[in-house]
Coordinates of C-alpha atoms in Angstrom, one line a residue:
M215 CA 0.0 0.0 0.0
T216 CA 1.0 3.6 -0.6
N217 CA 2.5 5.2 2.5
L218 CA 2.2 8.9 2.6
A219 CA 3.8 9.5 6.0
N220 CA 7.2 10.6 4.8
H221 CA 5.7 12.9 2.2
V222 CA 3.3 14.5 4.7
K223 CA 6.2 15.2 7.1
N224 CA 7.3 17.9 4.6
F225 CA 4.3 19.9 5.8
D226 CA 3.4 21.4 9.1
G227 CA 0.6 18.9 9.6
M228 CA -2.3 17.2 7.9
L229 CA -6.0 18.1 7.5
V230 CA -8.0 14.9 7.1
F231 CA -11.5 15.8 6.0
G232 CA -14.7 13.8 5.4
D233 CA -17.1 13.4 2.5
I234 CA -17.6 16.4 0.3
H235 CA -20.4 15.3 -2.0
G236 CA -20.1 18.2 -4.4
D237 CA -20.2 21.0 -1.8
F238 CA -17.5 23.2 -3.4
E239 CA -18.1 26.1 -0.9
S240 CA -17.2 23.9 2.1
F241 CA -14.4 22.2 0.2
S242 CA -12.9 25.7 -0.7
K243 CA -13.0 26.7 3.0
A244 CA -11.1 23.6 4.0
M245 CA -8.6 23.9 1.2
A246 CA -7.9 27.6 2.2
F247 CA -7.4 26.5 5.8
A248 CA -5.0 23.8 4.8
K249 CA -3.0 26.1 2.6
S250 CA -2.9 28.8 5.3
E251 CA -1.5 26.4 7.9
N252 CA 0.7 24.5 5.4
Y253 CA -1.2 21.3 6.1
F254 CA -1.4 18.4 3.7
F255 CA -5.0 18.1 2.4
M256 CA -6.2 14.6 2.9
S257 CA -9.6 13.4 1.5
L258 CA -11.4 10.4 2.9
G259 CA -13.3 10.1 -0.4
D260 CA -16.7 10.7 -1.9
L261 CA -16.0 14.0 -3.7
V262 CA -19.3 14.0 -5.7
D263 CA -23.1 13.5 -5.6
R264 CA -25.7 15.6 -3.8
G265 CA -23.9 19.0 -4.0
R266 CA -24.2 20.9 -7.3
Q267 CA -20.6 21.6 -8.1
P268 CA -19.0 18.2 -8.7
F269 CA -16.8 19.4 -11.5
E270 CA -15.3 22.2 -9.5
V271 CA -14.6 19.9 -6.5
V272 CA -12.9 17.3 -8.7
Q273 CA -10.9 19.9 -10.6
A274 CA -9.6 21.6 -7.4
M275 CA -8.7 18.2 -5.9
Y276 CA -6.9 17.2 -9.0
E277 CA -4.9 20.5 -9.0
M278 CA -4.0 20.1 -5.3
M279 CA -2.7 16.6 -5.9
Y280 CA -0.8 17.7 -9.0
E281 CA 1.0 20.1 -6.8
G282 CA 1.7 17.3 -4.3
R283 CA -0.3 19.1 -1.6
A284 CA -3.2 16.6 -1.3
G285 CA -4.0 12.9 -0.9
F286 CA -7.0 10.8 -1.6
T287 CA -8.8 7.7 -0.2
V288 CA -11.2 6.1 -2.6
G289 CA -14.9 6.1 -1.6
N290 CA -17.9 4.3 -3.0
H291 CA -19.1 7.3 -5.0
D292 CA -15.7 7.8 -6.5
N293 CA -15.3 4.2 -7.4
K294 CA -18.6 4.2 -9.3
F295 CA -17.4 7.1 -11.5
Y296 CA -14.1 5.5 -11.9
R297 CA -15.7 2.3 -13.2
Y298 CA -18.0 4.4 -15.5
A299 CA -14.9 6.2 -16.9
N300 CA -13.3 2.9 -17.7
G301 CA -16.3 1.7 -19.7
A302 CA -18.1 -0.4 -17.1
K303 CA -21.9 -0.6 -17.1
V304 CA -22.9 1.5 -14.1
S305 CA -26.4 2.1 -12.6
F306 CA -26.4 5.6 -11.2
S307 CA -28.7 6.7 -8.4
Q308 CA -30.7 9.9 -8.7
D309 CA -27.7 11.7 -7.1
G310 CA -25.3 10.3 -9.6
K311 CA -27.5 11.3 -12.5
Q312 CA -27.7 14.8 -11.1
T313 CA -23.9 14.8 -11.0
L314 CA -23.7 13.9 -14.7
D315 CA -26.2 16.7 -15.5
D316 CA -24.3 19.2 -13.4
V317 CA -21.0 18.3 -15.1
G318 CA -22.6 18.4 -18.6
P319 CA -21.5 16.8 -21.8
E320 CA -19.1 19.6 -22.7
R321 CA -17.0 19.0 -19.5
M322 CA -17.5 15.3 -19.1
E323 CA -14.3 14.1 -20.8
D324 CA -12.2 16.4 -18.6
F325 CA -14.1 15.5 -15.5
L326 CA -13.6 11.8 -16.0
K327 CA -10.0 12.2 -16.9
M328 CA -9.3 14.2 -13.8
Y329 CA -11.2 11.7 -11.6
V330 CA -9.3 8.7 -13.0
S331 CA -6.0 10.6 -12.4
I332 CA -6.9 11.2 -8.8
I333 CA -7.8 7.6 -8.1
E334 CA -4.9 6.1 -10.0
D335 CA -2.1 8.3 -8.5
K336 CA 0.2 5.7 -7.1
T337 CA 1.8 8.0 -4.6
L338 CA -1.0 10.1 -3.3
S339 CA -4.1 7.9 -3.6
G340 CA -5.1 4.5 -2.2
L341 CA -7.8 2.4 -0.6
F342 CA -6.4 3.2 2.8
H343 CA -3.4 5.0 4.2
K344 CA -1.4 4.4 7.4
F345 CA 0.2 7.0 9.6
D346 CA 1.8 5.2 12.5
D347 CA -1.0 4.2 14.8
Y348 CA -3.7 5.8 12.6
T349 CA -5.3 4.3 9.5
L350 CA -7.4 6.4 7.1
V351 CA -10.1 4.6 5.1
H352 CA -13.4 5.6 3.5
A353 CA -15.9 3.2 5.0
A354 CA -14.5 0.5 7.3
C355 CA -11.4 -1.4 8.3
H356 CA -10.3 -5.0 7.7
P357 CA -7.8 -7.0 9.7
C358 CA -5.5 -7.2 6.7
M359 CA -4.6 -3.5 7.2
W360 CA -2.3 -4.5 10.1
E361 CA -0.5 -7.2 8.1
S362 CA 2.9 -6.5 6.7
N363 CA 2.0 -7.5 3.2
P364 CA -1.8 -7.4 3.0
T365 CA -3.7 -9.3 0.3
I366 CA -6.6 -7.2 -1.0
G367 CA -9.4 -9.1 -2.8
K368 CA -13.0 -8.2 -3.4
T369 CA -14.1 -8.8 0.2
E370 CA -11.4 -6.4 1.6
K371 CA -12.0 -3.8 -1.1
S372 CA -15.7 -3.9 -0.5
R373 CA -15.1 -3.3 3.3
F374 CA -12.9 -0.3 2.6
I375 CA -15.2 1.3 0.1
V376 CA -18.7 0.3 1.2
G377 CA -18.4 -1.0 4.7
E378 CA -20.6 -3.8 6.1
T379 CA -24.3 -4.1 5.2
N380 CA -26.9 -6.8 5.7
G381 CA -28.8 -6.2 2.4
E382 CA -31.7 -4.4 4.1
K383 CA -32.7 -0.7 3.8
Y384 CA -34.2 1.9 6.0
D385 CA -37.3 3.8 5.0
D386 CA -35.2 6.6 3.6
G387 CA -33.5 4.2 1.2
Y388 CA -30.1 4.0 3.0
P389 CA -28.7 0.6 3.5
V390 CA -28.7 -0.9 7.0
R391 CA -25.0 -0.9 8.0
L392 CA -23.3 -3.3 10.4
Y393 CA -20.4 -2.3 12.7
N394 CA -18.8 -5.6 13.6
W395 CA -15.7 -4.4 11.8
M396 CA -15.0 -1.9 14.6
E397 CA -13.9 -4.9 16.8
D398 CA -11.1 -5.6 14.3
V399 CA -9.2 -2.4 15.4
P400 CA -6.3 -3.6 17.6
M401 CA -5.4 -2.0 21.0
G402 CA -3.7 1.3 20.6
K403 CA -4.7 1.8 17.0
T404 CA -7.2 4.3 15.6
V405 CA -9.1 4.2 12.3
I406 CA -10.6 7.4 10.8
V407 CA -13.5 6.9 8.4
G408 CA -15.9 9.1 6.5
H409 CA -18.9 7.5 4.6
D410 CA -21.4 7.3 7.4
K411 CA -23.1 10.4 8.8
M412 CA -25.4 8.2 11.0
P413 CA -23.0 5.8 12.7
I414 CA -24.3 3.3 15.3
H415 CA -27.7 4.8 16.1
N416 CA -29.0 5.9 12.6
I417 CA -29.1 9.5 13.9
N418 CA -27.2 12.2 12.2
I419 CA -24.1 13.1 14.1
T420 CA -23.4 16.8 14.7
E421 CA -19.7 16.4 15.5
P422 CA -17.1 13.8 14.9
M423 CA -17.8 10.6 16.9
T424 CA -15.1 8.6 18.5
V425 CA -15.9 5.0 19.6
Q426 CA -13.6 2.6 21.5
N427 CA -14.0 -1.1 21.1
K428 CA -13.6 -3.8 23.8
N429 CA -9.9 -4.3 22.7
G430 CA -9.0 -0.7 23.2
G431 CA -9.0 0.2 19.5
K432 CA -10.7 3.3 18.4
V433 CA -12.8 4.5 15.4
V434 CA -13.3 8.1 14.5
F435 CA -16.4 8.9 12.3
L436 CA -15.7 12.1 10.5
D437 CA -18.7 12.5 8.2
T438 CA -21.0 15.2 9.6
G439 CA -23.2 15.4 6.5
C440 CA -21.4 17.7 4.1
G441 CA -23.5 18.0 0.9
K442 CA -26.4 16.3 2.7
G443 CA -27.7 19.1 4.9
G444 CA -24.9 19.0 7.4
F445 CA -21.4 20.4 7.3
L446 CA -17.8 19.5 6.7
S447 CA -15.6 18.2 9.5
G448 CA -11.9 17.7 9.5
A449 CA -9.2 16.3 11.8
V450 CA -5.9 18.1 12.3
M451 CA -3.0 15.6 12.6
L452 CA 0.5 16.5 13.6
S453 CA 3.7 14.5 13.5
G454 CA 5.8 14.5 16.7
K455 CA 8.4 12.3 18.4
K456 CA 5.9 9.6 19.1
G457 CA 4.5 9.7 15.5
F458 CA 1.3 11.1 14.1
A459 CA -1.4 12.2 16.5
L460 CA -4.9 13.6 16.2
E461 CA -4.7 17.1 17.7
R462 CA -8.2 18.6 17.2
F463 CA -11.3 18.7 15.1
V464 CA -12.3 21.6 12.9
E465 CA -15.5 22.6 11.2
F466 CA -16.2 24.3 7.9
K467 CA -19.7 25.8 7.5

């Protein structure tokens, strides 16, 4: 897996931020904050769908990565557009169809090329990233993350991008998600995820939620509903003598 730790140490810290979902205004505020503090700009994925400026978000993320100032973690919405760009037959939700309309045919080729470049960047992008005792992933962890040479198949990739579900759906159409994966986090390790703005209780969180499992491992849920009626949350991480540590949470409204 790609290890960004050494690259990020060239900055004064790192801003890890949750799902954007096409909200360019919030994205711009977070980007300006990261630049002003000389923080590496680290996305947990899901750049598009819901908000009405998907092209602008993807373009800005592409430019930041081109400059070596940003990194990316692949989310389920990103993966769908990546598959679409590579010719796969994709069934888009209403949100996905709106994204296609908002981008428009005249910008679609550039949009898809930039998206593919973001996801395929071998240095700055990946399914998950490790920073000492912290692991960043879009949806959920898997035990292979803590292996020296992890084998990543369909099951592992699905866990990273989609998480755990049981095939059922709530009345609002969202899948019923399972959280058994949280028990896989070893003692002393922390996993930071986006993806889920209603973790554990199916109630929207209004600030990042930290949950500790019975082993002493922790999960930080960072998605506070940006692009979905909520706002964008980020985690400031700094590198010290004991490695990377989460210093504080920040909001962009």
